[in-house]
């Protein structure tokens, strides 16, 4: 695989919950995943939040707490190390856990938002979750106007913020090497990005223990966990880059 990428300058990775699985964070659709136990329309939709903001906040606050204890794993670290070997390395992630940045990745597009931030439902101020006040019901509140805040994440039925989406499409269209790591690739528009990259001529590499809709367009497929496959791939790519 490394030989096919010699001379490449632009690397992009699209990542999903699978890359954080080895950091102890459950995925969504695997047998132990969140969506086996919870209903996405109750916990991850604007309607669910309107119906029961406490239920939604309880879930997001418990995830935010769990993520504080989580550390980047060798999969995240390998992607960060690729920055030493290629001119441009960007990560487009559907994850809200901040582990790519914690691993040292400098160019991360969080297309589904971040669990570290909240947004006011009234004045739209975006602020760090740990700066939130409290509503009379004890839910996170805007530090400016005191109204109810919501997690600053993208829910089902909501649009990805324009700037992040545009960047994700631009990066995908100009990538030479495009990794798809730990995502079931079924949630749009993220699921479209591998085909954008493929149509523009990128070499697609999938890392996932399971088959996905991306598998058929990937030139190389590693049916392995990200924490095992990515360090080996990174070392081979960096050795080949140094040797040229
Ligand atoms: P999913 O739970 O849909 O998929 C996780 C993928 O990771 C599966 O294809 C697994 O086979 C794979 N996987 C599991 N362990 C792995 C490991 N150790 N290494 C590599 N791969 C592994 O998660 P996403 O694709 O991220 O959105 O889901 C996309 C979106 O759907 C999420 O951002 C979330 C969810 O509903 C919202 O909440 C809006």
mmCIF file of C-alpha atoms and ligand atoms in Angstrom:
data_model
loop_
_atom_site.group_PDB
_atom_site.id
_atom_site.type_symbol
_atom_site.label_atom_id
_atom_site.label_comp_id
_atom_site.label_asym_id
_atom_site.label_seq_id
_atom_site.Cartn_x
_atom_site.Cartn_y
_atom_site.Cartn_z
ATOM 1 C CA UNK A 1 0.000 0.000 0.000
ATOM 2 C CA UNK A 2 2.763 2.424 0.964
ATOM 3 C CA UNK A 3 4.290 2.118 -2.520
ATOM 4 C CA UNK A 4 1.035 3.294 -4.108
ATOM 5 C CA UNK A 5 1.183 6.497 -2.036
ATOM 6 C CA UNK A 6 4.783 7.524 -2.784
ATOM 7 C CA UNK A 7 4.942 11.176 -3.794
ATOM 8 C CA UNK A 8 1.540 11.983 -2.305
ATOM 9 C CA UNK A 9 1.226 15.282 -0.428
ATOM 10 C CA UNK A 10 -2.399 15.511 0.705
ATOM 11 C CA UNK A 11 -3.869 12.986 3.140
ATOM 12 C CA UNK A 12 -7.364 13.098 4.582
ATOM 13 C CA UNK A 13 -8.999 10.741 7.075
ATOM 14 C CA UNK A 14 -12.739 10.452 7.604
ATOM 15 C CA UNK A 15 -13.269 8.928 11.026
ATOM 16 C CA UNK A 16 -16.216 7.643 13.027
ATOM 17 C CA UNK A 17 -16.979 6.133 16.404
ATOM 18 C CA UNK A 18 -14.915 2.992 15.653
ATOM 19 C CA UNK A 19 -11.620 4.875 15.980
ATOM 20 C CA UNK A 20 -12.518 5.779 19.576
ATOM 21 C CA UNK A 21 -13.803 2.300 20.502
ATOM 22 C CA UNK A 22 -10.366 1.280 21.789
ATOM 23 C CA UNK A 23 -10.395 4.380 24.015
ATOM 24 C CA UNK A 24 -13.409 2.855 25.768
ATOM 25 C CA UNK A 25 -16.107 4.958 24.073
ATOM 26 C CA UNK A 26 -19.010 2.882 22.712
ATOM 27 C CA UNK A 27 -19.914 3.129 19.012
ATOM 28 C CA UNK A 28 -23.507 3.682 17.863
ATOM 29 C CA UNK A 29 -24.474 0.702 15.700
ATOM 30 C CA UNK A 30 -22.309 -2.174 16.943
ATOM 31 C CA UNK A 31 -23.960 -4.804 19.225
ATOM 32 C CA UNK A 32 -22.861 -2.849 22.346
ATOM 33 C CA UNK A 33 -23.504 0.518 20.656
ATOM 34 C CA UNK A 34 -25.627 3.407 21.960
ATOM 35 C CA UNK A 35 -28.397 2.893 19.418
ATOM 36 C CA UNK A 36 -29.008 -0.671 20.657
ATOM 37 C CA UNK A 37 -30.057 0.742 24.053
ATOM 38 C CA UNK A 38 -31.337 4.230 23.246
ATOM 39 C CA UNK A 39 -33.645 5.734 20.644
ATOM 40 C CA UNK A 40 -31.809 8.273 18.474
ATOM 41 C CA UNK A 41 -35.003 10.319 17.967
ATOM 42 C CA UNK A 42 -35.313 10.769 21.761
ATOM 43 C CA UNK A 43 -31.668 11.604 22.474
ATOM 44 C CA UNK A 44 -30.269 13.116 19.290
ATOM 45 C CA UNK A 45 -32.974 15.195 17.630
ATOM 46 C CA UNK A 46 -34.373 18.716 18.127
ATOM 47 C CA UNK A 47 -37.830 17.187 18.790
ATOM 48 C CA UNK A 48 -36.392 14.879 21.473
ATOM 49 C CA UNK A 49 -34.731 17.865 23.164
ATOM 50 C CA UNK A 50 -37.957 19.907 23.083
ATOM 51 C CA UNK A 51 -39.901 16.977 24.588
ATOM 52 C CA UNK A 52 -37.428 16.153 27.347
ATOM 53 C CA UNK A 53 -34.321 18.365 27.678
ATOM 54 C CA UNK A 54 -33.372 16.689 30.962
ATOM 55 C CA UNK A 55 -33.232 13.202 29.417
ATOM 56 C CA UNK A 56 -31.085 14.534 26.557
ATOM 57 C CA UNK A 57 -28.757 16.518 28.852
ATOM 58 C CA UNK A 58 -28.375 13.571 31.246
ATOM 59 C CA UNK A 59 -27.142 11.441 28.326
ATOM 60 C CA UNK A 60 -24.795 14.098 26.912
ATOM 61 C CA UNK A 61 -23.409 15.029 30.346
ATOM 62 C CA UNK A 62 -22.694 11.387 31.161
ATOM 63 C CA UNK A 63 -20.925 11.016 27.786
ATOM 64 C CA UNK A 64 -18.990 14.259 28.375
ATOM 65 C CA UNK A 65 -17.902 12.926 31.764
ATOM 66 C CA UNK A 66 -16.836 9.563 30.264
ATOM 67 C CA UNK A 67 -14.885 11.372 27.560
ATOM 68 C CA UNK A 68 -12.938 13.358 30.149
ATOM 69 C CA UNK A 69 -11.538 10.016 31.362
ATOM 70 C CA UNK A 70 -10.773 8.752 27.825
ATOM 71 C CA UNK A 71 -7.349 9.010 26.203
ATOM 72 C CA UNK A 72 -6.360 8.884 22.535
ATOM 73 C CA UNK A 73 -5.426 5.360 21.424
ATOM 74 C CA UNK A 74 -2.779 4.214 18.903
ATOM 75 C CA UNK A 75 -5.257 4.800 16.040
ATOM 76 C CA UNK A 76 -5.607 8.515 16.852
ATOM 77 C CA UNK A 77 -1.865 8.811 17.511
ATOM 78 C CA UNK A 78 -0.953 7.195 14.184
ATOM 79 C CA UNK A 79 -3.052 9.747 12.294
ATOM 80 C CA UNK A 80 -1.301 12.566 14.165
ATOM 81 C CA UNK A 81 2.122 11.054 13.379
ATOM 82 C CA UNK A 82 1.329 11.104 9.655
ATOM 83 C CA UNK A 83 1.717 14.894 9.919
ATOM 84 C CA UNK A 84 5.506 14.356 10.101
ATOM 85 C CA UNK A 85 5.530 12.607 6.732
ATOM 86 C CA UNK A 86 3.045 14.452 4.500
ATOM 87 C CA UNK A 87 2.617 18.107 3.587
ATOM 88 C CA UNK A 88 -1.070 18.216 4.481
ATOM 89 C CA UNK A 89 -2.950 15.876 6.808
ATOM 90 C CA UNK A 90 -6.541 16.682 7.725
ATOM 91 C CA UNK A 91 -9.037 14.718 9.785
ATOM 92 C CA UNK A 92 -12.756 14.973 9.137
ATOM 93 C CA UNK A 93 -14.457 13.393 12.114
ATOM 94 C CA UNK A 94 -18.035 12.544 12.987
ATOM 95 C CA UNK A 95 -16.895 12.099 16.592
ATOM 96 C CA UNK A 96 -17.603 14.689 19.261
ATOM 97 C CA UNK A 97 -15.010 13.419 21.745
ATOM 98 C CA UNK A 98 -12.027 15.701 20.960
ATOM 99 C CA UNK A 99 -9.594 12.746 20.896
ATOM 100 C CA UNK A 100 -7.996 13.632 17.539
ATOM 101 C CA UNK A 101 -6.937 17.022 18.900
ATOM 102 C CA UNK A 102 -5.803 15.403 22.133
ATOM 103 C CA UNK A 103 -3.633 13.071 20.033
ATOM 104 C CA UNK A 104 -1.977 16.063 18.348
ATOM 105 C CA UNK A 105 -3.846 16.308 15.031
ATOM 106 C CA UNK A 106 -3.714 19.978 14.050
ATOM 107 C CA UNK A 107 -6.326 20.147 11.300
ATOM 108 C CA UNK A 108 -9.536 18.548 12.560
ATOM 109 C CA UNK A 109 -12.973 19.270 11.096
ATOM 110 C CA UNK A 110 -15.596 18.188 13.645
ATOM 111 C CA UNK A 111 -18.583 17.925 11.347
ATOM 112 C CA UNK A 112 -20.948 16.739 14.109
ATOM 113 C CA UNK A 113 -19.803 19.362 16.631
ATOM 114 C CA UNK A 114 -18.152 18.861 20.004
ATOM 115 C CA UNK A 115 -19.234 17.567 23.401
ATOM 116 C CA UNK A 116 -16.958 20.129 25.015
ATOM 117 C CA UNK A 117 -19.206 22.977 23.893
ATOM 118 C CA UNK A 118 -22.783 24.083 24.430
ATOM 119 C CA UNK A 119 -24.986 26.578 22.581
ATOM 120 C CA UNK A 120 -27.691 28.897 23.910
ATOM 121 C CA UNK A 121 -31.178 28.032 22.603
ATOM 122 C CA UNK A 122 -32.069 31.733 22.850
ATOM 123 C CA UNK A 123 -29.089 33.933 21.863
ATOM 124 C CA UNK A 124 -27.088 31.169 20.043
ATOM 125 C CA UNK A 125 -23.897 31.917 21.976
ATOM 126 C CA UNK A 126 -21.469 28.983 21.727
ATOM 127 C CA UNK A 127 -19.405 28.459 24.885
ATOM 128 C CA UNK A 128 -17.356 25.792 26.699
ATOM 129 C CA UNK A 129 -19.672 23.365 28.487
ATOM 130 C CA UNK A 130 -17.702 23.800 31.725
ATOM 131 C CA UNK A 131 -18.583 27.539 31.672
ATOM 132 C CA UNK A 132 -22.338 26.825 31.642
ATOM 133 C CA UNK A 133 -24.585 28.208 34.356
ATOM 134 C CA UNK A 134 -27.714 26.435 35.614
ATOM 135 C CA UNK A 135 -31.387 26.920 34.736
ATOM 136 C CA UNK A 136 -33.908 26.813 37.619
ATOM 137 C CA UNK A 137 -34.370 23.103 36.682
ATOM 138 C CA UNK A 138 -30.636 22.478 37.083
ATOM 139 C CA UNK A 139 -29.873 22.130 33.356
ATOM 140 C CA UNK A 140 -26.917 23.849 31.634
ATOM 141 C CA UNK A 141 -27.673 27.518 30.959
ATOM 142 C CA UNK A 142 -26.132 30.269 28.807
ATOM 143 C CA UNK A 143 -23.503 32.226 30.808
ATOM 144 C CA UNK A 144 -24.681 35.475 29.090
ATOM 145 C CA UNK A 145 -28.479 35.381 29.073
ATOM 146 C CA UNK A 146 -29.203 32.530 31.492
ATOM 147 C CA UNK A 147 -31.565 30.691 29.110
ATOM 148 C CA UNK A 148 -31.488 26.940 28.451
ATOM 149 C CA UNK A 149 -28.414 25.738 26.556
ATOM 150 C CA UNK A 150 -28.157 22.673 24.333
ATOM 151 C CA UNK A 151 -25.165 20.496 23.369
ATOM 152 C CA UNK A 152 -23.266 22.087 20.459
ATOM 153 C CA UNK A 153 -23.616 18.976 18.326
ATOM 154 C CA UNK A 154 -25.445 18.177 15.115
ATOM 155 C CA UNK A 155 -28.612 16.146 15.644
ATOM 156 C CA UNK A 156 -30.631 14.058 13.232
ATOM 157 C CA UNK A 157 -32.623 16.347 10.953
ATOM 158 C CA UNK A 158 -30.159 19.241 11.425
ATOM 159 C CA UNK A 159 -27.708 20.695 8.938
ATOM 160 C CA UNK A 160 -23.967 20.499 9.446
ATOM 161 C CA UNK A 161 -22.663 24.088 9.840
ATOM 162 C CA UNK A 162 -21.950 25.443 6.339
ATOM 163 C CA UNK A 163 -18.266 26.227 6.885
ATOM 164 C CA UNK A 164 -17.405 22.771 8.252
ATOM 165 C CA UNK A 165 -19.372 21.030 5.511
ATOM 166 C CA UNK A 166 -17.728 23.037 2.738
ATOM 167 C CA UNK A 167 -14.291 22.341 4.172
ATOM 168 C CA UNK A 168 -15.079 18.620 4.399
ATOM 169 C CA UNK A 169 -16.133 18.494 0.728
ATOM 170 C CA UNK A 170 -13.145 20.598 -0.410
ATOM 171 C CA UNK A 171 -10.677 18.436 1.516
ATOM 172 C CA UNK A 172 -12.250 15.252 0.142
ATOM 173 C CA UNK A 173 -12.148 16.527 -3.437
ATOM 174 C CA UNK A 174 -8.451 17.412 -3.227
ATOM 175 C CA UNK A 175 -7.168 14.407 -1.223
ATOM 176 C CA UNK A 176 -4.666 12.047 -2.802
ATOM 177 C CA UNK A 177 -4.875 9.456 -0.027
ATOM 178 C CA UNK A 178 -8.234 9.153 1.723
ATOM 179 C CA UNK A 179 -8.633 6.979 4.824
ATOM 180 C CA UNK A 180 -12.038 5.858 6.042
ATOM 181 C CA UNK A 181 -11.551 4.653 9.606
ATOM 182 C CA UNK A 182 -14.117 3.240 12.021
ATOM 183 C CA UNK A 183 -17.307 4.480 10.435
ATOM 184 C CA UNK A 184 -20.315 2.505 9.236
ATOM 185 C CA UNK A 185 -20.577 5.203 6.519
ATOM 186 C CA UNK A 186 -24.356 5.286 6.577
ATOM 187 C CA UNK A 187 -25.043 8.761 7.980
ATOM 188 C CA UNK A 188 -25.257 11.533 5.404
ATOM 189 C CA UNK A 189 -23.683 13.784 4.319
ATOM 190 C CA UNK A 190 -20.471 12.261 5.812
ATOM 191 C CA UNK A 191 -21.237 9.041 3.936
ATOM 192 C CA UNK A 192 -20.889 10.908 0.630
ATOM 193 C CA UNK A 193 -17.315 12.063 1.242
ATOM 194 C CA UNK A 194 -15.524 8.806 0.251
ATOM 195 C CA UNK A 195 -17.250 8.863 -3.157
ATOM 196 C CA UNK A 196 -16.347 12.545 -3.610
ATOM 197 C CA UNK A 197 -12.710 11.631 -2.923
ATOM 198 C CA UNK A 198 -12.856 8.512 -5.087
ATOM 199 C CA UNK A 199 -14.374 10.356 -8.064
ATOM 200 C CA UNK A 200 -11.621 12.979 -7.770
ATOM 201 C CA UNK A 201 -9.019 10.205 -8.047
ATOM 202 C CA UNK A 202 -7.977 9.645 -4.423
ATOM 203 C CA UNK A 203 -6.653 6.304 -3.269
ATOM 204 C CA UNK A 204 -9.257 5.051 -0.792
ATOM 205 C CA UNK A 205 -8.112 2.989 2.201
ATOM 206 C CA UNK A 206 -10.629 1.534 4.629
ATOM 207 C CA UNK A 207 -9.838 0.423 8.188
ATOM 208 C CA UNK A 208 -12.783 -1.379 9.753
ATOM 209 C CA UNK A 209 -13.303 -4.924 11.099
ATOM 210 C CA UNK A 210 -16.651 -5.000 9.240
ATOM 211 C CA UNK A 211 -17.683 -4.479 5.632
ATOM 212 C CA UNK A 212 -19.322 -1.109 4.866
ATOM 213 C CA UNK A 213 -20.687 0.651 1.765
ATOM 214 C CA UNK A 214 -17.180 2.141 1.332
ATOM 215 C CA UNK A 215 -15.485 -1.262 1.064
ATOM 216 C CA UNK A 216 -16.306 -1.717 -2.625
ATOM 217 C CA UNK A 217 -14.654 1.581 -3.614
ATOM 218 C CA UNK A 218 -11.556 1.094 -1.425
ATOM 219 C CA UNK A 219 -8.305 0.113 -3.128
ATOM 220 C CA UNK A 220 -6.959 -1.282 0.178
ATOM 221 C CA UNK A 221 -9.080 -2.674 2.993
ATOM 222 C CA UNK A 222 -7.742 -3.519 6.455
ATOM 223 C CA UNK A 223 -10.231 -5.724 8.325
ATOM 224 C CA UNK A 224 -8.721 -4.870 11.664
ATOM 225 C CA UNK A 225 -9.158 -2.532 14.600
ATOM 226 C CA UNK A 226 -7.903 1.009 14.053
ATOM 227 C CA UNK A 227 -5.526 0.817 17.039
ATOM 228 C CA UNK A 228 -3.838 -2.194 15.484
ATOM 229 C CA UNK A 229 -3.903 -1.331 11.781
ATOM 230 C CA UNK A 230 -3.184 2.407 11.812
ATOM 231 C CA UNK A 231 0.258 2.348 13.520
ATOM 232 C CA UNK A 232 1.501 -0.273 11.017
ATOM 233 C CA UNK A 233 0.105 1.706 8.067
ATOM 234 C CA UNK A 234 1.603 4.947 9.435
ATOM 235 C CA UNK A 235 5.057 3.421 9.875
ATOM 236 C CA UNK A 236 5.067 1.989 6.364
ATOM 237 C CA UNK A 237 3.869 5.245 4.835
ATOM 238 C CA UNK A 238 6.437 7.319 6.741
ATOM 239 C CA UNK A 239 9.284 4.950 5.852
ATOM 240 C CA UNK A 240 8.325 5.068 2.175
ATOM 241 C CA UNK A 241 8.031 8.870 2.281
ATOM 242 C CA UNK A 242 11.490 9.222 3.860
ATOM 243 C CA UNK A 243 13.067 6.801 1.377
ATOM 244 C CA UNK A 244 12.035 8.770 -1.712
HETATM 245 P P1 LIG B 1 -21.261 3.588 13.917
HETATM 246 O O1 LIG B 1 -21.538 3.043 15.275
HETATM 247 O O2 LIG B 1 -22.390 3.663 12.960
HETATM 248 O O3 LIG B 1 -20.127 2.703 13.226
HETATM 249 C C1 LIG B 1 -18.944 2.366 13.884
HETATM 250 C C2 LIG B 1 -18.079 1.590 12.910
HETATM 251 O O4 LIG B 1 -16.826 1.368 13.526
HETATM 252 C C3 LIG B 1 -18.626 0.242 12.485
HETATM 253 O O5 LIG B 1 -18.533 0.119 11.073
HETATM 254 C C4 LIG B 1 -17.699 -0.766 13.182
HETATM 255 O O6 LIG B 1 -17.495 -1.947 12.421
HETATM 256 C C5 LIG B 1 -16.427 0.024 13.276
HETATM 257 N N1 LIG B 1 -15.533 -0.340 14.385
HETATM 258 C C6 LIG B 1 -15.845 -0.817 15.615
HETATM 259 N N2 LIG B 1 -14.737 -0.953 16.376
HETATM 260 C C7 LIG B 1 -13.693 -0.544 15.616
HETATM 261 C C8 LIG B 1 -12.287 -0.412 15.837
HETATM 262 N N3 LIG B 1 -11.735 -0.745 17.006
HETATM 263 N N4 LIG B 1 -11.523 0.057 14.810
HETATM 264 C C9 LIG B 1 -12.079 0.406 13.627
HETATM 265 N N5 LIG B 1 -13.393 0.320 13.372
HETATM 266 C C10 LIG B 1 -14.196 -0.151 14.351
HETATM 267 O O7 LIG B 1 -20.538 5.003 14.120
HETATM 268 P P2 LIG B 1 -20.380 6.195 13.067
HETATM 269 O O8 LIG B 1 -20.142 5.675 11.706
HETATM 270 O O9 LIG B 1 -19.403 7.135 13.643
HETATM 271 O O10 LIG B 1 -24.367 10.848 14.742
HETATM 272 O O11 LIG B 1 -21.817 6.848 13.121
HETATM 273 C C11 LIG B 1 -22.062 8.026 12.415
HETATM 274 C C12 LIG B 1 -23.004 8.910 13.169
HETATM 275 O O12 LIG B 1 -24.163 8.154 13.539
HETATM 276 C C13 LIG B 1 -22.471 9.423 14.496
HETATM 277 O O13 LIG B 1 -21.689 10.589 14.362
HETATM 278 C C14 LIG B 1 -23.721 9.682 15.272
HETATM 279 C C15 LIG B 1 -24.472 8.421 14.938
HETATM 280 O O14 LIG B 1 -25.849 8.463 15.059
HETATM 281 C C16 LIG B 1 -25.163 11.615 15.512
HETATM 282 O O15 LIG B 1 -25.305 11.433 16.702
HETATM 283 C C17 LIG B 1 -25.824 12.724 14.765
#
